[in-house]
XYZ file of C-alpha atoms in Angstrom:
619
model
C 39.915 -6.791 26.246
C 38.892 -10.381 24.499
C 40.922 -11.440 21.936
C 38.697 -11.009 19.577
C 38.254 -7.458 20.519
C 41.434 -5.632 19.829
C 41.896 -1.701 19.671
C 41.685 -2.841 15.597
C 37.715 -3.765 16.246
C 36.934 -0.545 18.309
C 35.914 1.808 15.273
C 38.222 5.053 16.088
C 35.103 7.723 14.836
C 32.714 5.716 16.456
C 34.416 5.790 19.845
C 35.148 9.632 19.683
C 31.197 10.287 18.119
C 30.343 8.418 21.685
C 32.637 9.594 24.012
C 31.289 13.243 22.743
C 28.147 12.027 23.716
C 29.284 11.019 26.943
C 30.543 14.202 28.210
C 27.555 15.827 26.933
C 25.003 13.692 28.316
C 27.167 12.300 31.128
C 24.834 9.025 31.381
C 23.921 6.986 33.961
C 23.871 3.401 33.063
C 19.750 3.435 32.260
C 18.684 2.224 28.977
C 14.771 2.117 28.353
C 13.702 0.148 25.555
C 10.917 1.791 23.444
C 8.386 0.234 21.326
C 6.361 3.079 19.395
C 2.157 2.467 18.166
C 2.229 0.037 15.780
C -0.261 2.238 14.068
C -1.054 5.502 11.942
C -2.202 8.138 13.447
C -3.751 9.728 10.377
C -6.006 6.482 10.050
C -6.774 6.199 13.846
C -10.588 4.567 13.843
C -11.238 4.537 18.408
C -14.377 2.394 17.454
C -12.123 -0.545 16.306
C -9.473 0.011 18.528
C -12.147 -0.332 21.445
C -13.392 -3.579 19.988
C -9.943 -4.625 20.356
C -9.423 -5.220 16.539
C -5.887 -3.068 16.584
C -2.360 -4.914 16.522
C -0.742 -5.416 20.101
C 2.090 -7.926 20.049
C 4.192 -8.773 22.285
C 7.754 -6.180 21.819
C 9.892 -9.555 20.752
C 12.741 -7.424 19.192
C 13.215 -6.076 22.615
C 12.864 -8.437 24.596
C 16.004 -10.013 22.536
C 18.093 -6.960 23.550
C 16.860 -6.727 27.010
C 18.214 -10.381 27.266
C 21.166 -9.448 26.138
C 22.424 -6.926 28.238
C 21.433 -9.402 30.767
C 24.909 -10.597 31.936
C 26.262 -6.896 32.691
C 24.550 -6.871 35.924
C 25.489 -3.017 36.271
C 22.970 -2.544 33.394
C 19.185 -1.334 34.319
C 17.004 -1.750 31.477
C 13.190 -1.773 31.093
C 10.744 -1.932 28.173
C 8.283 -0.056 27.695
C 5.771 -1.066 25.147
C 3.936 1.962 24.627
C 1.310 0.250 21.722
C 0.034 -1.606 24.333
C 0.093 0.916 27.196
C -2.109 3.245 24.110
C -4.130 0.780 23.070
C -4.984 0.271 26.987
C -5.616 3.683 27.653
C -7.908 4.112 24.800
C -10.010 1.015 25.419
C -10.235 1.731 28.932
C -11.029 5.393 28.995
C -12.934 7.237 26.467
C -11.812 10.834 27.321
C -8.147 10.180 26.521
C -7.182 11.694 23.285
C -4.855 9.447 20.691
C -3.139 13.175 20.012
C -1.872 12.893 23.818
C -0.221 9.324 23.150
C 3.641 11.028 23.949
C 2.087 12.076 27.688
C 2.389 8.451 28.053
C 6.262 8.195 26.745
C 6.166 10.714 28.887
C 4.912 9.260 31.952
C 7.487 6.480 31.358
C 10.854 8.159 31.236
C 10.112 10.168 34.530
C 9.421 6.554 36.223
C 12.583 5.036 34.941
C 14.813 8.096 34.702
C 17.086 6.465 31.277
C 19.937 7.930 29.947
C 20.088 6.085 27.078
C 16.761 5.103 25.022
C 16.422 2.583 22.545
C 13.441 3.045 19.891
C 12.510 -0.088 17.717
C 9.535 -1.122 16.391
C 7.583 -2.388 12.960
C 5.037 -0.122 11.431
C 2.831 0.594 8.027
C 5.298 2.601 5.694
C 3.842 5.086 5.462
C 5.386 9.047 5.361
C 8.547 7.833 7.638
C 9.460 11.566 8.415
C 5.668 12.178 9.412
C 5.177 14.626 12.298
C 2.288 12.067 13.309
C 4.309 8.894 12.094
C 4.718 7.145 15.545
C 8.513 6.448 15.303
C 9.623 9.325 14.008
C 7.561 11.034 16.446
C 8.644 8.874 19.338
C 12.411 10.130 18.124
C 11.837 13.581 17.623
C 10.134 14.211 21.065
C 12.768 12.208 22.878
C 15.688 14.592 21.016
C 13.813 17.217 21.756
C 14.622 16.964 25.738
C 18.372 16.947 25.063
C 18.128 14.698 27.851
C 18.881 11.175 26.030
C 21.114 9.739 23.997
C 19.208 8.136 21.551
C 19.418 5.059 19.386
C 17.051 3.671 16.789
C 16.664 0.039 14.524
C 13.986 -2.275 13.395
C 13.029 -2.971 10.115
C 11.345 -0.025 9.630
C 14.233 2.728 10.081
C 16.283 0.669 8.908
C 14.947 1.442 4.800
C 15.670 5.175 5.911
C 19.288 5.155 7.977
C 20.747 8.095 6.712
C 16.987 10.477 6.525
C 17.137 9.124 10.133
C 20.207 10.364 11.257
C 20.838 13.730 9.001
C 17.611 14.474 10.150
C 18.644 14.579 13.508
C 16.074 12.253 14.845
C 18.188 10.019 16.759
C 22.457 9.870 17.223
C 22.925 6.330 16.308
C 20.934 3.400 14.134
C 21.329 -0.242 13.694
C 20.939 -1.718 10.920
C 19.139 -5.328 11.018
C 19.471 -7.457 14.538
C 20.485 -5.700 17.134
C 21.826 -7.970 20.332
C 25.833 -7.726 19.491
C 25.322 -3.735 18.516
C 23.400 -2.731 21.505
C 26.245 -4.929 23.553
C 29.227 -3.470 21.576
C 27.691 0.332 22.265
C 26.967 -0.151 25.747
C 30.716 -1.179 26.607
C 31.899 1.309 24.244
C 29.657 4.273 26.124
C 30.081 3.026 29.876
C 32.887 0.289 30.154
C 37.158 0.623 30.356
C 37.474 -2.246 28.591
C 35.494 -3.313 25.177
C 35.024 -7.197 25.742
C 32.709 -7.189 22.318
C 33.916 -7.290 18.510
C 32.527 -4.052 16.690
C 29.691 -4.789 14.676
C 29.430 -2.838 11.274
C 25.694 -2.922 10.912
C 26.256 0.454 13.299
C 25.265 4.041 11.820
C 26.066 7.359 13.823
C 26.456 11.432 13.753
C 24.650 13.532 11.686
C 27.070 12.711 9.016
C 25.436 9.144 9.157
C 28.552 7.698 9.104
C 28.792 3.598 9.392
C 31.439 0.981 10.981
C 33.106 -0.671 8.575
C 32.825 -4.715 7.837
C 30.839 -7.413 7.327
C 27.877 -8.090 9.286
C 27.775 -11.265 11.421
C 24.552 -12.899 12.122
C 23.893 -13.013 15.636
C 24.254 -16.115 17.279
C 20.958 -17.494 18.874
C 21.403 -18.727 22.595
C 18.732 -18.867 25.662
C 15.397 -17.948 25.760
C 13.032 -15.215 26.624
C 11.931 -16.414 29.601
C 13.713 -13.528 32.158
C 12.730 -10.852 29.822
C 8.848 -11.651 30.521
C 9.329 -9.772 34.441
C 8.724 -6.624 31.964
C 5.744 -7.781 29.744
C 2.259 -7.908 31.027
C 1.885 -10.802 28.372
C -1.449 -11.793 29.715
C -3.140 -8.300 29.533
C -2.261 -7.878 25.135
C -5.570 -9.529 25.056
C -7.764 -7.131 26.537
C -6.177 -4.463 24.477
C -6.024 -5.848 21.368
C -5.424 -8.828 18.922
C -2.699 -10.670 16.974
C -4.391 -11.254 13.965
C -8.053 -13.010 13.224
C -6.371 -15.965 13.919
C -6.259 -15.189 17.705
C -9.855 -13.489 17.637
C -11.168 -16.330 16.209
C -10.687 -19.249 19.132
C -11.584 -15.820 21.552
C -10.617 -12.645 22.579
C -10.263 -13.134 26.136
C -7.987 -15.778 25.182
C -4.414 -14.858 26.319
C -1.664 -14.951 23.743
C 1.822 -14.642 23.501
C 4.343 -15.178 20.238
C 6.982 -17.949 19.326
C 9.869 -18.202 17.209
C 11.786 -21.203 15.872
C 14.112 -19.673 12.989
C 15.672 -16.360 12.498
C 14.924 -15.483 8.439
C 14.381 -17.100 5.000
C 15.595 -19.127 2.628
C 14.201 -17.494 0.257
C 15.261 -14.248 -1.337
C 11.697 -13.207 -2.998
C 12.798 -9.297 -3.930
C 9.730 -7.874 -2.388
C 10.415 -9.326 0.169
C 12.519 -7.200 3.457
C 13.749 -10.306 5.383
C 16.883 -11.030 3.854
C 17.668 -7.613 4.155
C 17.379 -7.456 7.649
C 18.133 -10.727 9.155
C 21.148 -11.595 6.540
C 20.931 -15.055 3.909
C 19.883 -18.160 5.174
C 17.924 -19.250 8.224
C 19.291 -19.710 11.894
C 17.441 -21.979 14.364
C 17.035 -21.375 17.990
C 17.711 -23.993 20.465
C 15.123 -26.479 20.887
C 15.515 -27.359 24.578
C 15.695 -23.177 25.962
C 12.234 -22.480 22.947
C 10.311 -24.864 25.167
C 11.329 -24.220 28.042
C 9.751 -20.398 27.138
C 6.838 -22.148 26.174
C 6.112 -24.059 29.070
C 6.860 -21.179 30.536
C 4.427 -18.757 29.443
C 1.768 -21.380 29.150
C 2.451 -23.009 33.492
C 3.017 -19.615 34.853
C 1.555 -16.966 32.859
C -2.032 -18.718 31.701
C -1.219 -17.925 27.787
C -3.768 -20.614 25.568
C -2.666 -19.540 21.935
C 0.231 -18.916 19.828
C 1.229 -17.320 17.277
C 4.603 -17.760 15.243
C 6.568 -15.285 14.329
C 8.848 -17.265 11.975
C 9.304 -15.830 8.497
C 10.240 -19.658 7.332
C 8.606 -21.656 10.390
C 9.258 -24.923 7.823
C 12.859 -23.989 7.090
C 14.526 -27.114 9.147
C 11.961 -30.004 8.955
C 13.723 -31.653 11.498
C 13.862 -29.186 14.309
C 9.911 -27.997 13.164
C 8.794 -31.637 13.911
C 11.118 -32.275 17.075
C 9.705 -28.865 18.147
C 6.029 -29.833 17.748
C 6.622 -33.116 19.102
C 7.569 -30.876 22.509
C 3.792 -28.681 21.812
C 2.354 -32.197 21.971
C 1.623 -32.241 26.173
C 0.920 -28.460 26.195
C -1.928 -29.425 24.067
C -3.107 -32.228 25.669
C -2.815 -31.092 29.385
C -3.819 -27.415 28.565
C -5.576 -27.391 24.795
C -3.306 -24.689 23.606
C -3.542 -23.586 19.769
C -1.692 -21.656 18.005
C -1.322 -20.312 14.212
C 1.209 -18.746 11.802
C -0.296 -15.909 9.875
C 3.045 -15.140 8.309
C 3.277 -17.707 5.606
C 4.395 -21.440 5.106
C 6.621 -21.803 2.259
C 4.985 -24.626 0.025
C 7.671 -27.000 -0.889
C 8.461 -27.784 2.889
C 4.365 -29.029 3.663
C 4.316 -32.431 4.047
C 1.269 -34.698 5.531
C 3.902 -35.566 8.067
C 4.468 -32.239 9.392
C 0.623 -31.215 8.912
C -0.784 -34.643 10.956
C 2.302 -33.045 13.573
C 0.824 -29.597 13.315
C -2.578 -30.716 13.614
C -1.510 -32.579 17.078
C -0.786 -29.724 18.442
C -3.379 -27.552 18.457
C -2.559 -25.400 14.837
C -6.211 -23.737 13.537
C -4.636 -22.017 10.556
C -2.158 -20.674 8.510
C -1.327 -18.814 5.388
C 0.943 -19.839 2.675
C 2.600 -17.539 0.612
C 1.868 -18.004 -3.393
C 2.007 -14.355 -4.311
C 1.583 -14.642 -7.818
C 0.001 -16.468 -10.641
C 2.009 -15.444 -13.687
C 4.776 -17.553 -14.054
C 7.278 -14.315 -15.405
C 5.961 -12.680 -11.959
C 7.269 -15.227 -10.054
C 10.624 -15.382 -11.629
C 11.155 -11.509 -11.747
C 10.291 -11.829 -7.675
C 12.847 -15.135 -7.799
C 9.782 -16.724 -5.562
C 10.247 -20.445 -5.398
C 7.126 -22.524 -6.229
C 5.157 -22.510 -9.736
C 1.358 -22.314 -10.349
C 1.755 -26.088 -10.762
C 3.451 -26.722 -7.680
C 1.005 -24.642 -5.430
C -2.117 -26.835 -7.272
C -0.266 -29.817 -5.925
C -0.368 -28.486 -2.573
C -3.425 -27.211 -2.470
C -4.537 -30.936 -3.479
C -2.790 -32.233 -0.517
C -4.242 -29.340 2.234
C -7.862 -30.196 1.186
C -7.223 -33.449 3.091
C -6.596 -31.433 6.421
C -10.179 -29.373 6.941
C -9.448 -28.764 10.593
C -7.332 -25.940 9.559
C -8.170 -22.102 8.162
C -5.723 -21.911 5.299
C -5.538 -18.944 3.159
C -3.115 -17.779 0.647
C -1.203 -14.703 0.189
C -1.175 -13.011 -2.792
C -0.107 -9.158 -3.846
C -1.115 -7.275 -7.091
C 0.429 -4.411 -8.442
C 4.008 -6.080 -8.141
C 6.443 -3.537 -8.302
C 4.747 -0.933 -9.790
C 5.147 -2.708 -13.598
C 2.293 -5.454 -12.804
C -0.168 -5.368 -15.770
C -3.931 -6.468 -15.434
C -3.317 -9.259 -17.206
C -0.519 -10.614 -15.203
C -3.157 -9.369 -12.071
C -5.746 -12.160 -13.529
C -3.640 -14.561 -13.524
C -3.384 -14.423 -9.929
C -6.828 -14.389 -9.310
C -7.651 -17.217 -11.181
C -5.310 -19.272 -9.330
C -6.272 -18.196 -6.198
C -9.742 -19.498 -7.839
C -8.309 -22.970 -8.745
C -6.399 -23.560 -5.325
C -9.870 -23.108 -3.499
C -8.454 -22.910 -0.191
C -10.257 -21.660 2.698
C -9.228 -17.451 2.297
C -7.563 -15.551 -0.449
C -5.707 -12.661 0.975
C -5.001 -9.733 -1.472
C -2.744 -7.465 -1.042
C -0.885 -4.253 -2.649
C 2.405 -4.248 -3.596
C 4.561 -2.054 -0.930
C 8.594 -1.315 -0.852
C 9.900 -2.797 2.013
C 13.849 -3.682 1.243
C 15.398 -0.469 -0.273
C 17.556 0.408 2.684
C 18.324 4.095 2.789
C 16.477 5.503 -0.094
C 12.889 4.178 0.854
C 11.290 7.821 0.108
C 12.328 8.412 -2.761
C 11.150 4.892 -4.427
C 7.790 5.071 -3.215
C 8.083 8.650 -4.921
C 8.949 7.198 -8.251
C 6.202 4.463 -7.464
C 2.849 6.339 -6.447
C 3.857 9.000 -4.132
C 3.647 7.532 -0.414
C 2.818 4.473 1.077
C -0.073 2.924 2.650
C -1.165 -0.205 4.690
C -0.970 -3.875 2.686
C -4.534 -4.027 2.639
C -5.760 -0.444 1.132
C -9.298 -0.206 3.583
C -6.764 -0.047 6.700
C -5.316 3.331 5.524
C -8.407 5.133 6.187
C -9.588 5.772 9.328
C -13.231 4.572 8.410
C -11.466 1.559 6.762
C -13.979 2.098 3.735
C -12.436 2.821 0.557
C -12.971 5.805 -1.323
C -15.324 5.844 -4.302
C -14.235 6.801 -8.067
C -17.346 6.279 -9.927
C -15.438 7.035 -13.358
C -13.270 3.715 -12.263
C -14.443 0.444 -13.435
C -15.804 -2.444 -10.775
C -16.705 -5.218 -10.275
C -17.997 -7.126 -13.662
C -16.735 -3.871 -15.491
C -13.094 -4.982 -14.405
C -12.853 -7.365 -16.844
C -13.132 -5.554 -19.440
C -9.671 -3.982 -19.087
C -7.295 -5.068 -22.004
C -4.687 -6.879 -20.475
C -1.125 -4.789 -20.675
C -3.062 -1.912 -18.682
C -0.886 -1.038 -15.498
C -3.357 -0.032 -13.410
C -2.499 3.093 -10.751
C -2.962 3.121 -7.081
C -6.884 3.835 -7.184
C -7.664 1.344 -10.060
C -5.734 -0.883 -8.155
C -8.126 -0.437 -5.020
C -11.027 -1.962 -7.027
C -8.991 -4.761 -8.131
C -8.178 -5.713 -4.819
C -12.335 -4.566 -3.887
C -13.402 -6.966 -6.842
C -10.837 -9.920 -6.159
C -11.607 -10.199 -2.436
C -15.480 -10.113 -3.015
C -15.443 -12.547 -5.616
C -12.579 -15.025 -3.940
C -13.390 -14.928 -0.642
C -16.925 -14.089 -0.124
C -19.395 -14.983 -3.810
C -16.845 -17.649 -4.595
C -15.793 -18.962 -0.902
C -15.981 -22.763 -1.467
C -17.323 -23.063 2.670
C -20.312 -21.390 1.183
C -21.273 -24.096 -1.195
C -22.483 -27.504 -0.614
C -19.903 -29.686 1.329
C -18.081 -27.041 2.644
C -17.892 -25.896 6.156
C -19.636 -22.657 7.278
C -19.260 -22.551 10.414
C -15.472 -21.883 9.911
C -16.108 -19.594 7.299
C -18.406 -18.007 10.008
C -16.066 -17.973 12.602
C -12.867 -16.109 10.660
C -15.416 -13.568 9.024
C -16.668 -12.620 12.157
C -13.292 -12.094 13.287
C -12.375 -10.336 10.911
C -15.166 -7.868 11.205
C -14.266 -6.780 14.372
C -11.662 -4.982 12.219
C -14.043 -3.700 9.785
C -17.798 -2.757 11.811
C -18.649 -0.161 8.582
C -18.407 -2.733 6.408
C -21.631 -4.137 5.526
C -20.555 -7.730 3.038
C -18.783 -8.859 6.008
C -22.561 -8.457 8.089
C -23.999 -10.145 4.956
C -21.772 -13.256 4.149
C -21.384 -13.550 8.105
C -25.456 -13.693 8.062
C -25.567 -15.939 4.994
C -23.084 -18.376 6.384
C -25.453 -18.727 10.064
C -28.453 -19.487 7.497
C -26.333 -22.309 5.972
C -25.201 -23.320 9.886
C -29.266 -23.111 10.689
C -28.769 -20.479 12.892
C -31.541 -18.212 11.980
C -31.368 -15.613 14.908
C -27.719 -14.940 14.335
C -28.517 -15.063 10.763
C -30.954 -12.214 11.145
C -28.996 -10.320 13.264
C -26.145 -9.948 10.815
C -28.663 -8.785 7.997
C -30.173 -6.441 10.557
C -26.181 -4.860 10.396
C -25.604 -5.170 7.140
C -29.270 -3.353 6.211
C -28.322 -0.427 9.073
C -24.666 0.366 7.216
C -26.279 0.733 3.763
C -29.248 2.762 4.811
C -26.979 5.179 6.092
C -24.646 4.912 2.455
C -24.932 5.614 -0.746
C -21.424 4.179 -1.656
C -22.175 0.668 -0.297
C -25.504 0.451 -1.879
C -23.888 1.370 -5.237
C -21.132 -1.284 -4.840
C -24.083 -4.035 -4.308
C -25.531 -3.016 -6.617
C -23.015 -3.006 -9.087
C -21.615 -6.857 -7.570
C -25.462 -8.167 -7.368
C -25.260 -8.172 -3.696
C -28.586 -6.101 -3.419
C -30.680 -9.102 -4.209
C -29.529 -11.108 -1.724
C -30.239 -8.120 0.980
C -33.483 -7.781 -0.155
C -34.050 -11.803 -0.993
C -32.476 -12.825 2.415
C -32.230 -16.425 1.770
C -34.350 -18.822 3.951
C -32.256 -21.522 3.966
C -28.461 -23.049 2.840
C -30.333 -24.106 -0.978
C -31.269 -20.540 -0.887
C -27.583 -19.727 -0.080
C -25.772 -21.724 -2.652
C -27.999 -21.197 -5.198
C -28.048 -17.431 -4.693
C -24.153 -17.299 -4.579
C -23.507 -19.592 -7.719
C -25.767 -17.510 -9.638
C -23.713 -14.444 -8.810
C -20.605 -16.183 -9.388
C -21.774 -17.556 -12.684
C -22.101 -13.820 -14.128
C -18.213 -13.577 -13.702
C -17.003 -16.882 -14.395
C -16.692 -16.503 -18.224
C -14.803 -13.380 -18.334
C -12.653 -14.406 -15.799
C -11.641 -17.827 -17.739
C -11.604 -15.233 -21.168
């Protein structure tokens, strides 16, 4: 035993819950590795799926724990990363059923023949007990056998530990990262001699007992690059997408994910990271990250990135030293890459964007959230209206990339329409390339998640509201106000969850489509064009996407495509009476059945529109 691992760091009740366990299940040293559909079931849509518009990235988390049982060569593991081996069945044959998704769990634990299986994954928060939720469902089929011992974590069980475990859906949880757990369990479960420190971030029995301390952050060593034997990396393409981002330089374009810094700096409180990952940001090591790089990109034929980082501009330093290393990648093999996550703003520098620009970067987001000021102090975000103008002022010298902002209404349940305005006129005034709106979601109540989106509005949903119905078209309240009618609420209304879904329908119109500044003289439409129609492939029922895809060809002079988008947008609304009433109520009708002829047509068209709003939104 290491001498840091004394009979004092062994927790007594944890050792006895697992060495029941053992006797019962008498394992074999197997452990499978399971990420669950990073989907709902109840909102399933197979046409979008086929198109390839669902999530399928790359099982990160487990890679991370695969690597670490590395060294204890008496250890078989395997991942299996049943999203993507879903999403591939379902794109590749049409007669498979999503109901019959477990047949592939399945189909995977009588290959591998585990004793031990690992479940971790990220998903919508919805219903987390859910017969049809995918990890509790994952759980309560593998309990079911009696033929695993069974261990859970990721972010998403870990807001609902103790429903988890007195629920008997799994015999232990960890809570947050999960390389020195997994380590400490395994010795505890099949080794004489525990070489690992107990880590307290470990739940177990039906009692949902915990080990007692305080949690260490996990130290960040090596790469990935061994775990990839397991990962078809270059197949998530064909199955489906990381975000537009990656749809937009190409679907067939093979992608894989980096990481430079475990969590945040920040401590915004709707925010989960901190939570999870602990305070403060860890960075990995530069020389072992680009070695995985080089890696995937030499041997495995991946062309685009995305990172993963939560605070990708937390150590300026290692960010630039680590794009300085992306600099040959680019120029020998034109990678890109993107972070969809969200730059914080005080860190963005025209240093670090000329750097980012070098190496092959075609977007990002950057997280705002808010425009009232007492928003952003209640959520402790850093920044200020004042400081996100400034660098907004600076990012409109950088074209190249996509930017968008993130913003959420509906902030913690309290947000009035008032404080709701405010955000959308700053998103207005920052004029950067996308606004995206979402709603407000609990993500960082550990253990009592249920019962606060109970007090809240009942359940949970996706972010964005379309994506928690299967046709990804919202439902229509025509007692609700809309559009115009909107702005007419007084200001200290709260609004509830359906109100709230014309907000967001009336925001994202106006910001990113009526009011999209690459729809108006000197700005650029064909990038406009090129993230709409990747986001579409997300959204085929939606007819404004068709239309503002078909107006931005007409300002690109690219009548046929232009046409062809009408043509779509014209089918969806003859077959609707919903969308034709939202056009009609947002002025969108006239420029269906005026199809403009030409980009004056286009910007005069649009700033007309826009004018009928622009006073009451200023009011």
């Amino acid at each position: 035993m290491s001498s840091d691992a004394d009979s004092s760091s062994v927790d007594p009740r944890l050792a006895s819950y697992l060495a029941e366990l053992r006797q019962h299940y008498a394992p074999k040293r197997r452990l499978l590795l399971v990420q669950p559909p990073q989907f709902l079931f109840d909102a399933v849509n197979l046409d979008v799926i086929r198109r390839r518009g669902y999530y399928a990235y790359p099982p990160t988390g487990l890679q991370w724990l695969k690597s670490a049982l590395a060294p204890k060569k008496d250890i078989q593991t395997a991942i299996c990363d049943l999203n993507l081996l879903l999403l591939q069945r379902l794109v590749a044959d049409h007669a498979f059923l999503p109901e019959n998704w477990l047949t592939l769990l399945d189909q995977q634990l009588e290959r591998f023949q585990p004793s031990v299986v690992c479940v971790t994954g990220l998903t919508v928060y919805g219903d987390l007990f859910s017969p049809t939720h995918p990890i509790a469902a994952t759980l309560r089929h593998l309990m079911e056998t009696g033929r695993y011992i069974v261990m859970a974590g990721g972010p998403t069980v870990s807001n609902e530990i103790t429903g988890y475990l007195k629920s008997g859906l799994c015999h232990l949880v960890v809570d947050g990262e999960g390389e020195d757990a997994i380590q400490h369990l395994v010795e505890l479960l099949f080794d004489e001699q525990v070489m690992t420190a107990a880590t307290p971030n470990i739940y177990f029995s039906p009692r949902a007992e915990k080990v007692p301390g305080d949690v260490r952050p996990v130290k960040l060593t090596g790469n990935l690059t061994e775990s990839y034997a397991d990962i078809p990396v270059e197949q998530y393409c064909r199955a489906g997408c990381l975000n537009p981002y990656s749809r937009m330089i190409g679907q067939d374009i093979p992608y894989a994910v980096f990481q430079l810094n475990r969590g945040c700096r920040c401590n915004c409180a709707f925010c989960g990271v901190r939570p999870f990952m602990g305070p403060g940001i860890r960075t990995h090591q530069l020389a072992p990250l680009l070695e995985e790089v080089r890696y995937l990109v030499e041997k495995r034929g991946i062309r685009h990135f995305e990172a993963l980082d939560d605070d990708l501009l937390a150590n300026p330093v290692a960010t630039a030293a680590f794009l300085q290393g992306l600099v040959p990648l680019r120029q020998r093999y034109g990678i890109t890459w993107a972070a969809n996550n969200g730059l914080i703003t005080n860190a963005i520098t025209p240093e670090l964007l000329e750097l980012m620009r070098d190496t092959g970067c075609i977007g990002f987001k950057i997280g705002i959230e808010a425009g009232s000021t007492e928003m952003l102090r209640r959520m402790k975000k850093p920044g200020t209206p004042a400081t996100f103008k400034k660098v907004a002022v600076l990012l409109q010298q950088y074209p190249e990339f996509f930017v968008g902002g993130n913003y959420i209404i509906g902030l913690f349940g309290e947000e009035t329409f008032g404080q709701m305005l405010a955000t959308f006129r700053l998103a207005i005034e920052l004029n950067l390339d996308w606004s995206t709106f979402s709603i407000f979601q609990v993500t960082n109540n550990p253990g009592s998640l249920s019962e606060k989106l109970q007090a809240m509005s009942g359940s949970a949903t996706d972010f964005i509201p379309t994506k928690s119905i299967a046709s990804r078209n919202l439902q229509e309240d025509s007692s609700l106000p809309l559009g115009a009618e909107l702005f007419g609420l007084p200001h200290d209304t709260v609004p509830g969850r359906d109100l709230l879904n014309n907000i967001w329908l009336t925001f994202n119109l106006l910001a990113n489509y009526i009011g999209n500044k690459n729809l108006k003289p000197g700005g650029d439409a064909a990038k406009f064009v090129r993230w709409v129609e990747a986001v579409r492939v997300s959204y085929p029922e939606n007819p404004y996407m068709s239309l503002f895809a078909g107006l931005g060809r007409v300002v690109m002079g690219d009548r046929e495509q232009a046409l062809e988008h009408h043509a779509a947008c014209c089918a969806i609304l003859g077959q609707s009476e919903v969308w034709n009433h939202r056009f009609e109520r947002f002025g969108l009708d006239e420029l269906v059945k005026n199809f403009p002829q030409n980009d004056v047509e286009v910007y005069r068209g649009l700033e007309e529109l826009f004018e009928r709003y622009r006073l009451m939104v200023s009011a």
